[in-house]
GROMACS .gro file of C-alpha atoms in nm:
model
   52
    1UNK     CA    1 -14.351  10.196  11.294
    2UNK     CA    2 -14.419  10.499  11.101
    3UNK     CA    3 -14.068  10.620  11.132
    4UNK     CA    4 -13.952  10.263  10.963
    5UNK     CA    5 -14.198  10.313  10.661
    6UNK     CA    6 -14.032  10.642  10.626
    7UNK     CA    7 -13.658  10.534  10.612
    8UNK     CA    8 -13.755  10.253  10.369
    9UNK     CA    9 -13.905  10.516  10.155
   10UNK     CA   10 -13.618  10.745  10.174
   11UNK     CA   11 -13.384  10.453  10.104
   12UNK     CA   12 -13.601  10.331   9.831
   13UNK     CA   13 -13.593  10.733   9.702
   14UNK     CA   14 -13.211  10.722   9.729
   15UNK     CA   15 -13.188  10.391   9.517
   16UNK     CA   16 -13.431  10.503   9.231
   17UNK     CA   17 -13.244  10.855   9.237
   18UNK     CA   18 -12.883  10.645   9.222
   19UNK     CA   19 -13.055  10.450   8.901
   20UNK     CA   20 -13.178  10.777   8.727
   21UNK     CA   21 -12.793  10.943   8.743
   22UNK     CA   22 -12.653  10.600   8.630
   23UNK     CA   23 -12.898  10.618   8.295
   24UNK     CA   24 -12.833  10.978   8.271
   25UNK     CA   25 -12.476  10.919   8.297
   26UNK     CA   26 -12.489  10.633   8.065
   27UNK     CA   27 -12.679  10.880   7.813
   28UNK     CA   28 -12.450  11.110   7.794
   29UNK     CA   29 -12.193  10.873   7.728
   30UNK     CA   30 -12.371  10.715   7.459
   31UNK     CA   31 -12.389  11.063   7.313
   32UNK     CA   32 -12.055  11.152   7.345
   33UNK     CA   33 -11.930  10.852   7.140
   34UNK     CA   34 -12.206  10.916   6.924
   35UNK     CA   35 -12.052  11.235   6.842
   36UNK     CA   36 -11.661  11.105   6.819
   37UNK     CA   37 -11.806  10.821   6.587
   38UNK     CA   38 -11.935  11.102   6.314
   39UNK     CA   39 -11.592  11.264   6.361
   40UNK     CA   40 -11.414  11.207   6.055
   41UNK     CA   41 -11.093  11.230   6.171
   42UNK     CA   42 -11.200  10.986   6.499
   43UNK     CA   43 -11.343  10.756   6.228
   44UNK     CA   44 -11.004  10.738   6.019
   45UNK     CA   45 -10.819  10.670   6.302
   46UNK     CA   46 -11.034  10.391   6.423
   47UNK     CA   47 -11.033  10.207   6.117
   48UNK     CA   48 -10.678  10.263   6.059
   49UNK     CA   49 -10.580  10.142   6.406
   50UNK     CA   50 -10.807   9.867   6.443
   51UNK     CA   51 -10.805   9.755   6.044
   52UNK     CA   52 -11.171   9.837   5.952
   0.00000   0.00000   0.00000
């Protein structure tokens, strides 16, 4: 029984670790287009491309 609490845990361990990357990796991609989006040069050629 003990051994079945202890998977679960793992597994539950595994899952929570799986969300942290996927918030981390979301983070950095906010960040990144954070960074293109105060690029002049990025910002020119979105609004010339897309008509802003």
């Amino acid at each position: 029984m003990s051994l079945l609490i202890i998977t679960f845990l793992l597994a539950l361990a595994d899952i929570l670790n799986s969300f942290a990357n996927l918030v981390e990796a979301t983070s950095s991609l906010l960040l990144a287009i954070n960074i293109l989006l105060e690029n002049e040069l990025v910002t020119k050629l979105l609004s010339s491309t897309f008509n802003l």
